[in-house]
XYZ file of C-alpha atoms in Angstrom:
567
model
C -0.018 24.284 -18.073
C 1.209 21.883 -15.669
C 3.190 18.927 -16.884
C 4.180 15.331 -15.420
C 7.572 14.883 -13.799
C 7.264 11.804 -12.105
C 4.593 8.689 -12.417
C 2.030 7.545 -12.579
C 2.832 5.491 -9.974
C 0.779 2.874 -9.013
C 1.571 2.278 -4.681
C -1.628 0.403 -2.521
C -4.047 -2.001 -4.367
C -6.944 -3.658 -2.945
C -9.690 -5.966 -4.696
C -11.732 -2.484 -5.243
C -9.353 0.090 -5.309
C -5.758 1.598 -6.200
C -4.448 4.260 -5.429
C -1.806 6.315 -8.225
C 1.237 8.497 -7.072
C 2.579 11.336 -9.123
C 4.707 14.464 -8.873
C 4.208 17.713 -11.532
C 5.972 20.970 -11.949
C 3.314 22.872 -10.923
C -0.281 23.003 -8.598
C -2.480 21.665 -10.188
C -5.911 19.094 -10.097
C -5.414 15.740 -11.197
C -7.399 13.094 -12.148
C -7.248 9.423 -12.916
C -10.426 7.706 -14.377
C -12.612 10.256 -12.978
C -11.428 10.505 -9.177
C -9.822 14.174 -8.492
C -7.301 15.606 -6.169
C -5.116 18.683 -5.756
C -1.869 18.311 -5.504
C 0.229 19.351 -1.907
C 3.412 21.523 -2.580
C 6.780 20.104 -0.407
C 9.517 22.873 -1.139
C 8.575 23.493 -4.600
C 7.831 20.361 -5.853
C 3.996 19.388 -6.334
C 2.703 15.885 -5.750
C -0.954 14.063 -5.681
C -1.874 10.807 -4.480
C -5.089 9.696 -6.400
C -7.513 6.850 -4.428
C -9.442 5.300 -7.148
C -11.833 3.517 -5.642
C -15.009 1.823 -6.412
C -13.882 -0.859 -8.869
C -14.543 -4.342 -9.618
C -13.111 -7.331 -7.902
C -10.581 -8.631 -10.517
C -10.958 -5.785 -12.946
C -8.692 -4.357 -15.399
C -9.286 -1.421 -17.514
C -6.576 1.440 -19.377
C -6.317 4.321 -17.608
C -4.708 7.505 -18.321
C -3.569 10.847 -15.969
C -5.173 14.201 -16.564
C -3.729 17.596 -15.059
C -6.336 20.003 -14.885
C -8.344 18.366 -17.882
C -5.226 17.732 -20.059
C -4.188 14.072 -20.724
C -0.452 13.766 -19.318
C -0.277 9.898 -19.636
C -0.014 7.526 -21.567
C 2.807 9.046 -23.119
C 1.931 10.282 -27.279
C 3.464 7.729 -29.100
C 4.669 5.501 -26.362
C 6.525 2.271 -27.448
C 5.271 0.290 -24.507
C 1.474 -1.391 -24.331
C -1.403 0.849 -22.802
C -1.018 1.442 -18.789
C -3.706 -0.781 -16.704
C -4.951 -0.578 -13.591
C -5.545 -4.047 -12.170
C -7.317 -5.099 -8.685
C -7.314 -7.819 -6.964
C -8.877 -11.043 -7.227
C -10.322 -13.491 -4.608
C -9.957 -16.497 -7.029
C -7.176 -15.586 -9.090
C -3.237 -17.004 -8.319
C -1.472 -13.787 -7.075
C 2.612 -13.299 -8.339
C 4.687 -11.263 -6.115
C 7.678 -9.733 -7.119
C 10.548 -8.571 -4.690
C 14.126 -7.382 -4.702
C 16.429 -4.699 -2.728
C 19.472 -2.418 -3.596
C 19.012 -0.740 -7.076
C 21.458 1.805 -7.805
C 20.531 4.772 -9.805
C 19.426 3.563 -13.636
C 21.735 1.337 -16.185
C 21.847 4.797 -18.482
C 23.505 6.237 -15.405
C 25.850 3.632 -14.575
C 27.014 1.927 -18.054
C 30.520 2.972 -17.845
C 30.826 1.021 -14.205
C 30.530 -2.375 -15.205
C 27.313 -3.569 -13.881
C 25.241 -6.494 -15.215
C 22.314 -5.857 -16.306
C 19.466 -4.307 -14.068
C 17.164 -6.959 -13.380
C 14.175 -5.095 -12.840
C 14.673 -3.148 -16.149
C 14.711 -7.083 -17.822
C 11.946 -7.761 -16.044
C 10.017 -4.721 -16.918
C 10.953 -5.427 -20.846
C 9.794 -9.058 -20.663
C 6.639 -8.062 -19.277
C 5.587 -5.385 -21.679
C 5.917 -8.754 -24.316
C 3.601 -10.526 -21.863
C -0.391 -11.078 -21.691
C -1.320 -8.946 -18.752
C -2.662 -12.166 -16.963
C 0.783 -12.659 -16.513
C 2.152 -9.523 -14.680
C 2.751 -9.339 -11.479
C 0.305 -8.331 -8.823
C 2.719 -6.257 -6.995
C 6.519 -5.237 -6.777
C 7.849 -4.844 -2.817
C 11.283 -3.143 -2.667
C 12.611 -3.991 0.188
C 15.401 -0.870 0.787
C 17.983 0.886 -0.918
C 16.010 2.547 -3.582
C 18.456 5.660 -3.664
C 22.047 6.036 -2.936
C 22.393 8.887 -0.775
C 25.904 8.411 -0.147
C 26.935 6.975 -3.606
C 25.639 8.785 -5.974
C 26.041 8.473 -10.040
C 27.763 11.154 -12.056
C 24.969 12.644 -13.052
C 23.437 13.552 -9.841
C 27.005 14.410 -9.002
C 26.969 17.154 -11.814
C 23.614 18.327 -10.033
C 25.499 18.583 -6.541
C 28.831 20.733 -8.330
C 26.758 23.170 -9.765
C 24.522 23.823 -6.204
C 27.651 23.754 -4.040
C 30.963 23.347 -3.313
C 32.011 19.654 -2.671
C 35.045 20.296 -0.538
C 33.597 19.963 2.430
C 31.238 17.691 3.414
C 29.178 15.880 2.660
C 31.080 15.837 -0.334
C 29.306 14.461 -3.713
C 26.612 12.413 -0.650
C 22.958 13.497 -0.948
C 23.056 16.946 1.440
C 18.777 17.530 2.049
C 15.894 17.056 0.722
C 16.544 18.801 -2.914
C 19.054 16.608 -3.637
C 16.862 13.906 -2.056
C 14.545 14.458 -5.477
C 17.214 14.511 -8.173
C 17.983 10.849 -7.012
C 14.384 9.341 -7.264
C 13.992 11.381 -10.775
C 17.235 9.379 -11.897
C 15.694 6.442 -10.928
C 12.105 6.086 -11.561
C 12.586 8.169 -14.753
C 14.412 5.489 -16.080
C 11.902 4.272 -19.643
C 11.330 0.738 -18.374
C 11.145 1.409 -14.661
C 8.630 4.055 -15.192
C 6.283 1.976 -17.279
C 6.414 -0.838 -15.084
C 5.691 1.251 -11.791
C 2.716 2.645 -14.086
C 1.668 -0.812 -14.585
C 2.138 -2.836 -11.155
C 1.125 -1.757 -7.739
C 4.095 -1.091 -5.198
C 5.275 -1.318 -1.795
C 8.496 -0.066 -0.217
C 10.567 0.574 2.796
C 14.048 1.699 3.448
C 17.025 0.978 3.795
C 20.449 2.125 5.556
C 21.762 3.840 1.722
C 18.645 5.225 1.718
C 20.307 7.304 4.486
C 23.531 6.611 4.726
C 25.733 3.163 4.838
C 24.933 1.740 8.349
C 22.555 3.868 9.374
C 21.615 3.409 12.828
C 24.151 0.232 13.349
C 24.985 1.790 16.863
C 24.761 4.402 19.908
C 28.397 4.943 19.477
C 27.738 5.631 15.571
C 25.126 7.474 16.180
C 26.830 9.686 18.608
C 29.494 10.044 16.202
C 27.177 11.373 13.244
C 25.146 13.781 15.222
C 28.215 15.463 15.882
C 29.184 16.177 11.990
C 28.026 19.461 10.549
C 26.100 18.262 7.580
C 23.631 15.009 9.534
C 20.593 17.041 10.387
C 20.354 17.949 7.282
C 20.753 14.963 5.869
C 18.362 12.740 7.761
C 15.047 15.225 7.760
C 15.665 15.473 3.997
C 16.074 11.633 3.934
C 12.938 10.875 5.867
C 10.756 13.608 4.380
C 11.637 12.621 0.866
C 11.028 8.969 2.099
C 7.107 9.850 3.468
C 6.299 12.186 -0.123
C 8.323 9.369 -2.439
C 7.826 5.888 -0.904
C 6.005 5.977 2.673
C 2.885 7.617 1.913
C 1.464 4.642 -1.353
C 2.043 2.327 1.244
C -1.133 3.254 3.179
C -4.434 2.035 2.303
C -7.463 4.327 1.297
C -9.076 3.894 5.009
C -5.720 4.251 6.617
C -4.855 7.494 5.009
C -8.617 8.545 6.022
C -7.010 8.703 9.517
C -3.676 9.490 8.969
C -3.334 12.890 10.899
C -0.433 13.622 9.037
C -1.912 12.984 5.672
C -5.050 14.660 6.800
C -2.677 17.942 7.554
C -0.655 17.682 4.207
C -4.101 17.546 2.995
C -5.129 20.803 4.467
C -1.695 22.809 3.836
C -2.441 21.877 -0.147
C -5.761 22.860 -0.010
C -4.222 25.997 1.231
C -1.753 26.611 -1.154
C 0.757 25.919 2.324
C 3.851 24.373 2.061
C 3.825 21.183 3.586
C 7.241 20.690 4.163
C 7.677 21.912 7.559
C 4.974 19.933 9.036
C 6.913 16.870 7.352
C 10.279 17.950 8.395
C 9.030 18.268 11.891
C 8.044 14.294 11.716
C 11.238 13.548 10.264
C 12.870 14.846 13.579
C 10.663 13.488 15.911
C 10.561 9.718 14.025
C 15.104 10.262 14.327
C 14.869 11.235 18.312
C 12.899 8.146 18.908
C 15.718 6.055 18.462
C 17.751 7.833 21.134
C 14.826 6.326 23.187
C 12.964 9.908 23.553
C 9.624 9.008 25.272
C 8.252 12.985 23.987
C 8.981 12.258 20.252
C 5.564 11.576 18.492
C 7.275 10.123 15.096
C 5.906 7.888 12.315
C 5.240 4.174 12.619
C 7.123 3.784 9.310
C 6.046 -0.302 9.243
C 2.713 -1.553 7.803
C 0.170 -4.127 6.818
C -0.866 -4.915 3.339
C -3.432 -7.723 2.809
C -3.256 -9.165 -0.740
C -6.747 -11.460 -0.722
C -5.635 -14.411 1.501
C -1.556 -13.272 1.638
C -0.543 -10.989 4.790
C 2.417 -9.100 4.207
C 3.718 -7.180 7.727
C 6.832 -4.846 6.287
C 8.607 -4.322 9.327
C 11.048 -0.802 9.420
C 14.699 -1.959 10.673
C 16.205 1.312 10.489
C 14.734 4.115 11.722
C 13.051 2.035 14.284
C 15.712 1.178 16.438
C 16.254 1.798 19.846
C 19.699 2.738 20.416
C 20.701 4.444 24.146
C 23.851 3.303 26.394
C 21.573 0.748 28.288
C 19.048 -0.273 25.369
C 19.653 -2.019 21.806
C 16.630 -3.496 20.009
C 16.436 -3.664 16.182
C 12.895 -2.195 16.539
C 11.108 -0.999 19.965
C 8.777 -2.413 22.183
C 5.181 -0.488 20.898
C 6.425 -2.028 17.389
C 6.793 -5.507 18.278
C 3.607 -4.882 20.429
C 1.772 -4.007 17.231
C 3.649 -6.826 14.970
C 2.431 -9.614 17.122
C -1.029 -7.894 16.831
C -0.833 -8.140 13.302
C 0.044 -11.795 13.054
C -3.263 -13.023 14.954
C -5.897 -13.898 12.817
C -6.769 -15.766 9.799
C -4.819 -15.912 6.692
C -3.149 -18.717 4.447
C 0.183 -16.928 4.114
C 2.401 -14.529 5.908
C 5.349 -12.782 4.233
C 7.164 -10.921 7.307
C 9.422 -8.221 4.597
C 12.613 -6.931 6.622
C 14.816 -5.284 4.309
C 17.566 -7.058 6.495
C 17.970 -10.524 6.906
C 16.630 -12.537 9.867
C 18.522 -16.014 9.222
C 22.049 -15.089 8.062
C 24.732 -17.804 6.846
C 25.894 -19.523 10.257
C 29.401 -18.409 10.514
C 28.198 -14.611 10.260
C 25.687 -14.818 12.630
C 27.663 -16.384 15.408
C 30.363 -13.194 14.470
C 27.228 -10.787 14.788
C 26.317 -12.407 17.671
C 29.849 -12.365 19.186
C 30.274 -8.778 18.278
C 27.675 -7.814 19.946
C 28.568 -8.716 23.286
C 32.001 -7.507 22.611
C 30.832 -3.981 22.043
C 28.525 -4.680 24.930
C 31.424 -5.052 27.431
C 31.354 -8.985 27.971
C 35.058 -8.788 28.067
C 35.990 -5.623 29.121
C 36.195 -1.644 27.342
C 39.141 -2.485 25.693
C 37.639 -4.752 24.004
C 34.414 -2.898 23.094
C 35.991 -0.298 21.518
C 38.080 -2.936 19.136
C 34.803 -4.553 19.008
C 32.910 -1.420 17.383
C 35.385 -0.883 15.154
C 34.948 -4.344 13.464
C 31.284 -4.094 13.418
C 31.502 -0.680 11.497
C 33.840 -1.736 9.021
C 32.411 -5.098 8.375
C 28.670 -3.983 8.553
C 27.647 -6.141 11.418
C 24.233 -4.705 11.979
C 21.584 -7.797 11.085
C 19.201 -9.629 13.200
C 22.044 -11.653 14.712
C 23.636 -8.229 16.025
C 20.863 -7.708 17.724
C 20.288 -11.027 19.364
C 17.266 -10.169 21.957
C 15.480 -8.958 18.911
C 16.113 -11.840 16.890
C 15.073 -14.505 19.141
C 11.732 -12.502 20.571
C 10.977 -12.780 15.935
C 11.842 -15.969 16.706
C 9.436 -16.547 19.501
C 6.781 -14.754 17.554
C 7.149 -16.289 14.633
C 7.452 -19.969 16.295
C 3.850 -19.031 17.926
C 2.552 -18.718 14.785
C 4.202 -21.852 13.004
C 2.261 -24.004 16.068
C -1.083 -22.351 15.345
C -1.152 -20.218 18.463
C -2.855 -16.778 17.046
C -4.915 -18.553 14.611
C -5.704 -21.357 12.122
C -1.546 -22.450 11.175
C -0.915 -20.832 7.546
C 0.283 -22.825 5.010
C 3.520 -20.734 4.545
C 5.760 -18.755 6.565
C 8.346 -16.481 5.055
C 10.902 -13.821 5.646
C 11.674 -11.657 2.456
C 15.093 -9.614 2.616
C 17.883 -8.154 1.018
C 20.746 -6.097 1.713
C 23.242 -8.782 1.646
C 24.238 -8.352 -2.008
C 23.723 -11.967 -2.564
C 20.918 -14.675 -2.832
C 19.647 -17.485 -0.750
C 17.208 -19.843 0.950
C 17.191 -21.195 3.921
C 14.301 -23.005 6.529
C 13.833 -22.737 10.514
C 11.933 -25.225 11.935
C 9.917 -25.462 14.656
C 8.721 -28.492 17.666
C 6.915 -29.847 17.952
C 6.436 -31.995 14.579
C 3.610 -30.401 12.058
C 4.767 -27.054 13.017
C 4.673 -24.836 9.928
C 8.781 -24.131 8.785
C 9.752 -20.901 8.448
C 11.597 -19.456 5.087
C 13.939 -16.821 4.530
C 14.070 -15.486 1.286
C 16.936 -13.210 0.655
C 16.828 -11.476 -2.748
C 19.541 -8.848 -3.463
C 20.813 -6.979 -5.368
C 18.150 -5.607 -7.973
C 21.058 -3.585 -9.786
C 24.542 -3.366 -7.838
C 28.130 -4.450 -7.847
C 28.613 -7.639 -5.887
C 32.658 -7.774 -4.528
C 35.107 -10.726 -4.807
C 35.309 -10.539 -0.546
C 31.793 -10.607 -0.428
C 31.423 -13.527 -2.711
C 33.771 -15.389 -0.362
C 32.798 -14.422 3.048
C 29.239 -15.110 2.746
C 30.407 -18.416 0.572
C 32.574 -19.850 3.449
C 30.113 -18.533 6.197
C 27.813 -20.877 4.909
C 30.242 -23.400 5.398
C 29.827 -26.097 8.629
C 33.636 -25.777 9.303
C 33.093 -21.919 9.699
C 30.209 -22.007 12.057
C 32.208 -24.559 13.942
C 35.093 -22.063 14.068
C 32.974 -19.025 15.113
C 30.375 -20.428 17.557
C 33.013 -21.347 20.120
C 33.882 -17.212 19.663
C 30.068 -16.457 20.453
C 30.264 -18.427 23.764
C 33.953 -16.595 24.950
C 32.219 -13.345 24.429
C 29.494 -15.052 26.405
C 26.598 -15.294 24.175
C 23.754 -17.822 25.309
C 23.023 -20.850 22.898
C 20.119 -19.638 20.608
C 16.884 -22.145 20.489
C 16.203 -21.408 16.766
C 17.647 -23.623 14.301
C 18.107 -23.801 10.752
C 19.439 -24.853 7.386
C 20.194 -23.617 3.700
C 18.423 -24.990 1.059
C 19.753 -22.966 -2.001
C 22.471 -20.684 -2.479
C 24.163 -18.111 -2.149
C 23.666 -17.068 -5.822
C 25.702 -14.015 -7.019
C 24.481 -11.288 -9.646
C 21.261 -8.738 -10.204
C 18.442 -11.096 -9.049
C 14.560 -10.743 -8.679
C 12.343 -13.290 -6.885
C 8.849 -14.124 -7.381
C 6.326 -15.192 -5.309
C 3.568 -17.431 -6.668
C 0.456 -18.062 -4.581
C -2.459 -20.172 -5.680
C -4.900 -20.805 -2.896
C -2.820 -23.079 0.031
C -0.434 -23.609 -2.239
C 3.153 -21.118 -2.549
C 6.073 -21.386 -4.410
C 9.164 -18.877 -4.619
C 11.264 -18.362 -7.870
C 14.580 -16.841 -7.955
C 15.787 -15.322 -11.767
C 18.989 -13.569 -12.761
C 19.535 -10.915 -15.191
C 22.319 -12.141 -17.423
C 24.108 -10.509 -20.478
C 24.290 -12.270 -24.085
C 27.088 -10.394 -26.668
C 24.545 -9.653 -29.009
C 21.533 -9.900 -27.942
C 19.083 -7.847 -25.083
C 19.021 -9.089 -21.336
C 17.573 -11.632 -20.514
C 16.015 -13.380 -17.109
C 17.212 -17.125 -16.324
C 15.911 -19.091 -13.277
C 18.641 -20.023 -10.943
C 16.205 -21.658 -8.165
C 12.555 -23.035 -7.672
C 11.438 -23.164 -4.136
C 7.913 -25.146 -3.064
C 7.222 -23.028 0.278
C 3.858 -24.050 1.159
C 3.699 -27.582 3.472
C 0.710 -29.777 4.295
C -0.825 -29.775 7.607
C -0.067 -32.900 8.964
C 2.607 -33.988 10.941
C 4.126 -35.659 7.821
C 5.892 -32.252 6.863
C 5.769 -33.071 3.154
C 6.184 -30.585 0.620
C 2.989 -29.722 -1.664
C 3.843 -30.864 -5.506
C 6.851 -29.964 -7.622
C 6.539 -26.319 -9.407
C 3.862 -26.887 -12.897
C 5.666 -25.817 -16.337
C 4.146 -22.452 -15.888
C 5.886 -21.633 -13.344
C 9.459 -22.333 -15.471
C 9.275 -17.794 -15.568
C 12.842 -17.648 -18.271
C-alpha cells in the first residue's frame, strides 16, 4: 500500500480551483475531493500534482488525500485543526504572506543558536486562528534548501552514501541528496500543516544552488571546471521543477506545458521522468553562457490573485553571463515582463528574491564593482575587483546596473500610467539580505504612483555582527557620500532613479504580510521572538500604508485599522 512522504501541499490557487502537491513511496492514484491522478516516478521517488477544479468563488470546505482509495491525510489523531482548501474571493480582503532564507527545520538546528523560526510561529498562531484569518497565500522568495550548508542530519545521510573527503564535501552532491533536504524541511509538524493549509508560490535562490550562484562569467568559469558542478546543478534544477517550479503553474498553463505534458506521458508509462527533466536542467544552465540552441525553462511566472498581479521574476538561473554580456535576466525575459505589466490591475507585487533598491552606500559599491571587474580601470584592477565581489557577495540589482535601471524604466512606465489604468500600489518583495527594510522610489512627474521595496529576510537564519553593521552604516548619508564619489572613479554614470528608507533595517527571523482590501494596501512586518518560559511568539516591528491616492496630492490612504495590529 502506498503511503504519504511529503504533502499535501497546497501550490496555485485561483477563485475556482487549487491545485495539491504530494510525493509517496510508491506509484500509485491519488485523489483529492474526487479529482484523480497518477503519480510520475523521478529516480525512485513518486509524485502527483492534483488540479481540483470546479469550485466555488470564495469557498472553503475540509479535504483529505486518498492513495489508491485509502485516506492518507488528515493525519489519525492529528493535533492541528482539519486541512481546508480555500479559493479565492472577488470581494474578500486578500493577506499575503512572504519571507526568504529558511534553513533546514528548528528540530534540526536547536543546538546552533537560532531564534525562533518565524514561519513555524506563524504556522502555530494560525492553527489558534478562525480560518477567515489565514493567509491567502505564502510566496518564498529563495533559499528554501541549503545545498551547501547543510544540517547534521542530512550530513549523517551524505556519510553513510559517500565519502566526504573530497568534494563536494558534506554540500548537496545531485538530485538524491536534493530530496533528503526538502524532507527535512517541509516535514517539519508545523510547516507541513501550514503548506497543507495555505496555497504557495516559490522561486530560488543562489543556496538553493550554491552561495553566489551565477554572480559572474569568471565564477562561472571557475565552477564548471570542478569535478562535482554538473552534478550538482541538474540535480538542483530538477529537484527545483518536481519540488517548487511545477505548483507554480496554473491549471491552463500546465495544459500547455510541453514539459508537463511529457512527465505526464512517461508516468502514464510507468517511464522515468527524470531524464527528460535532467535534460531541461542542462539546457535552462547553458542559457546563461548565452547559448542561442539551449531550449531551457522560463523559470519566472504570473500569478493573478483577484485584482493583485504578482510577476516572480527568476534572478539566478536567468542570467546572461558571457565575456561581452552581463544582464541579471535576458532580453526574451524582460520582453515578456514588460508584457506582463500592461493591463488592468489595482496592484502589482514584482517578487525578486534579490533586492532591487539596496541601502545607498552598497549600491554605489555594487555599482563601482562592477565597472571595476568590467575593466574601467584597467585588468589589474578587475581581477582585485572580482575578488571583492566574491567575497563580499556583490551580486544585486546594483551589480548589474543596465538591468537595474531598464526595472527602473519599466517600472517608472507603469507608476505614470503608461500600460494601463495607474495601480494603486507598486511593490518590490525580496530577501536575501538577511535583514529587513522599507524603502520608496519615486517617480516625475507629480501623481506618479511610488514604488516600494519590501525586503523580508531571513524566515529562519543566523544574522552576523558584520552584517548588522555594514548594511546599518550603508544606510547611512555619510556612507553614500563616501562611496558615490568611488562609483564615478570607476566611471559609473549618475543613475536617474531615486529613493529613500522609510523603516529599517530590522534584524532577526521576520515574516511580512501583505494586506489588500480593494484600492487600498498595507504591508506588516513581524518578528519571531523568544520568551524564557513561554512558546514563540510574533511581535510587529513595522506597519507600512503602501497604497496612495490618485491625485497629484501623493497622500497616503488612512492609518492601518486595529485589525491589522497581527501580534
Amino acid at each position: 500500500m502506498a503511503e504519504l512522504v511529503l504533502g499535501p501541499v497546497l501550490r496555485h490557487v485561483t477563485e475556482t480551483s487549487v491545485t495539491v502537491w504530494v510525493e509517496t513511496d510508491a506509484a500509485c492514484e491519488v485523489d483529492v475531493l474526487g479529482r484523480t491522478t497518477r503519480t510520475f516516478s523521478v529516480h525512485g521517488h513518486h509524485y502527483a500534482l492534483v488540479v481540483v477544479d470546479g469550485l466555488e468563488p470564495g469557498s472553503q470546505q475540509q479535504y483529505e488525500v486518498r492513495l489508491d482509495d485509502t485516506p492518507v491525510w488528515p493525519e489519525e489523531e492529528s493535533v492541528y485543526p482539519p486541512s481546508l482548501l480555500r479559493t479565492l474571493a472577488p470581494d474578500r480582503p486578500q493577506r499575503l504572506i512572504f519571507g526568504s532564507c529558511r534553513h533546514a527545520t528548528p528540530s534540526a538546528l536547536e543546538q546552533l543558536g537560532y531564534e525562533p523560526d518565524a514561519l513555524d510561529t506563524y504556522a502555530q498562531r494560525m492553527a489558534t486562528e478562525e480560518p477567515s484569518r489565514w493567509p491567502d497565500a505564502v510566496l518564498l522568495l529563495g533559499d528554501q534548501v541549503y545545498a551547501d550548508h547543510t544540517s547534521p542530519k542530512t550530513q549523517e545521510f551524505i556519510r553513510d552514501r559517500r565519502p566526504i573527503d573530497v568534494p563536494p564535501f558534506l554540500e548537496v552532491a545531485d538530485f538524491e541528496e536534493y530530496t533528503v533536504l526538502y524532507h527535512e524541511s517541509w516535514t517539519d509538524p508545523d510547516i507541513r500543516w501550514l503548506l497543507a493549509n495555505v496555497p504557495s508560490a516559490m522561486i530560488f535562490d543562489d543556496h538553493d544552488v550554491r552561495d553566489d550562484w551565477n554572480t559572474s562569467y569568471e565564477w562561472r568559469r571557475d565552477i564548471e571546471q570542478t569535478s562535482w558542478w554538473r552534478s550538482r546543478i541538474i540535480g538542483g534544477l530538477t529537484s527545483y521543477w518536481v519540488y517548487q517550479h511545477l505548483g507554480n503553474l496554473a491549471p491552463d498553463d500546465l495544459a500547455t506545458d510541453s514539459m508537463w505534458l511529457a512527465v505526464r506521458a512517461a508516468g502514464d508509462a510507468g517511464v522515468d521522468a527524470g531524464p527528460l527533466l535532467e535534460r531541461l536542467a542542462a539546457t535552462s544552465d547553458a542559457e546563461v553562457d548565452g547559448d542561442q540552441d539551449a531550449a531551457g525553462m522560463r523559470w519566472s511566472y504570473k500569478i493573478d490573485y483577484g485584482r493583485t498581479r504578482v510577476l516572480v521574476v527568476d534572478t539566478r538561473c536567468g542570467r546572461i553571463l558571457t565575456e561581452t554580456e552581463r544582464t541579471m535576466i535576458s532580453d526574451a525575459e524582460f520582453d515578456w515582463l514588460a508584457e506582463q505589466l500592461d493591463g488592468d490591475y489595482d496592484h502589482l507585487l514584482i517578487a525578486s528574491s534579490l533586492p532591487w533598491l539596496l541601502p545607498w552606500a552598497i549600491h554605489h559599491v555594487e555599482n563601482w564593482n562592477e565597472a571595476l571587474c568590467a575593466g574601467s580601470r584597467g585588468p589589474r584592477l578587475a581581477k582585485f575587483g572580482e575578488l571583492v565581489r566574491r567575497a563580499a557577495d556583490l551580486e544585486h540589482w546594483a551589480a548589474f546596473r543596465d538591468s537595474f535601471e531598464r526595472l527602473g524604466k519599466l517600472l517608472a512606465s507603469v507608476s505614470r500610467g503608461e500600460r494601463g489604468p495607474k495601480p494603486a500600489s507598486i511593490s518590490v518583495l525580496s530577501g536575501d539580505v538577511h535583514h529587513a527594510y522599507v524603502a520608496k522610489a519615486s517617480f516625475d512627474p507629480p501623481g506618479s504612483v511610488p514604488v516600494y521595496q519590501l525586503v523580508v529576510s531571513p524566515v529562519h537564519q543566523t544574522v552576523p555582527g558584520a552584517i548588522k553593521v555594514g548594511f546599518t552604516v550603508g544606510w547611512s548619508r555619510t556612507a553614500a557620500a563616501i562611496a558615490r564619489p568611488l562609483a564615478r572613479w570607476a566611471k559609473v554614470p549618475k543613475s536617474p532613479v531615486r529613493w529613500e528608507r522609510l523603516a529599517g533595517p530590522f534584524y532577526g527571523n521576520e515574516l511580512g504580510t501583505l494586506v489588500i482590501d480593494g484600492r487600498v494596501a498595507r504591508f506588516s512586518l513581524e518578528r519571531a521572538l523568544r520568551t524564557p518560559g513561554s512558546a514563540p511568539r510574533l511581535a510587529t516591528v513595522n506597519q507600512t500604508p503602501l497604497s496612495w491616492r490618485d491625485d497629484a496630492t501623493a497622500e497616503p490612504v488612512a492609518p492601518f485599522p486595529a485589525r491589522a495590529q497581527l501580534s
